[in-house]
XYZ file of C-alpha atoms in Angstrom:
100
model
C 66.103 -41.238 -78.379
C 68.920 -39.417 -76.613
C 66.651 -38.102 -73.833
C 66.041 -41.633 -72.520
C 68.629 -43.045 -70.121
C 69.369 -46.720 -69.768
C 69.125 -48.043 -66.269
C 71.946 -50.474 -65.493
C 70.796 -53.927 -64.486
C 73.015 -56.337 -62.617
C 73.813 -59.686 -64.220
C 72.141 -61.548 -61.348
C 68.937 -59.535 -61.728
C 68.934 -60.044 -65.493
C 69.393 -63.824 -65.154
C 66.662 -64.034 -62.522
C 64.229 -62.122 -64.717
C 65.030 -64.199 -67.800
C 64.665 -67.576 -66.069
C 61.713 -66.896 -63.810
C 58.889 -69.348 -64.413
C 55.531 -67.618 -64.265
C 53.417 -70.757 -64.545
C 53.470 -74.131 -62.883
C 53.967 -77.482 -64.551
C 50.264 -78.180 -64.121
C 49.361 -74.932 -65.904
C 51.759 -75.739 -68.765
C 50.095 -79.143 -69.122
C 46.645 -77.517 -69.156
C 47.719 -75.120 -71.906
C 49.198 -77.972 -73.941
C 46.102 -80.134 -73.450
C 43.860 -77.447 -74.955
C 45.711 -77.564 -78.285
C 46.185 -81.335 -78.147
C 42.465 -81.934 -77.610
C 41.521 -79.532 -80.406
C 44.008 -81.181 -82.810
C 42.686 -84.633 -81.983
C 39.132 -83.429 -82.623
C 40.221 -82.208 -86.062
C 39.199 -78.622 -85.418
C 40.182 -76.062 -88.017
C 42.677 -73.385 -87.016
C 39.932 -70.809 -87.256
C 37.932 -72.517 -84.483
C 40.842 -73.350 -82.163
C 41.490 -71.460 -78.949
C 43.989 -68.704 -79.682
C 47.236 -68.190 -77.832
C 45.986 -64.717 -76.947
C 42.966 -66.086 -75.063
C 45.113 -68.511 -73.071
C 47.807 -65.914 -72.425
C 45.223 -63.671 -70.765
C 43.908 -66.555 -68.635
C 47.363 -67.534 -67.377
C 48.921 -64.046 -67.343
C 51.743 -64.953 -69.721
C 52.643 -63.824 -73.227
C 51.107 -65.174 -76.433
C 54.569 -66.412 -77.399
C 54.925 -68.349 -74.144
C 51.703 -70.204 -75.000
C 52.895 -70.946 -78.537
C 56.263 -72.115 -77.195
C 54.454 -74.662 -75.006
C 52.356 -75.828 -77.961
C 55.400 -76.123 -80.243
C 57.593 -77.911 -77.713
C 60.157 -75.145 -77.251
C 59.381 -75.014 -73.533
C 57.991 -77.599 -71.118
C 58.766 -80.303 -73.716
C 59.805 -82.939 -71.182
C 56.598 -82.448 -69.212
C 54.182 -82.248 -72.142
C 55.654 -85.130 -74.147
C 54.069 -87.606 -71.732
C 50.638 -86.594 -73.094
C 51.475 -87.482 -76.702
C 50.844 -90.769 -78.456
C 53.931 -92.336 -80.035
C 52.818 -91.135 -83.482
C 52.308 -87.565 -82.212
C 55.672 -87.656 -80.455
C 57.421 -88.809 -83.643
C 55.808 -85.994 -85.624
C 56.788 -83.458 -82.986
C 60.368 -84.737 -82.904
C 60.655 -84.580 -86.717
C 59.271 -81.035 -86.793
C 61.713 -79.878 -84.100
C 64.642 -81.593 -85.832
C 63.919 -79.767 -89.108
C 63.944 -76.444 -87.277
C 67.483 -76.869 -85.935
C 70.430 -76.450 -88.300
C 72.980 -79.291 -88.243
């Protein structure tokens, strides 16, 4: 739309906005523990807590929740909660995602 003007944003402001952490390590661990507990209980996907519900509770995006669950963010912190078998599965899944 030509009637909309772009507002220039400084590089420093852009970097600060892109790297700002909105949750604490403890909150990331809580979010991860929800999915971990549900997986260990063998709950079906239909009955699991959705990323949307958690995103509203923690005031973050649905994708941020899924990124925690999938190990894209907070991986170093959340990996301590995994058993060795779970960690191996997570590592294999992440390795397949990355092209070599």
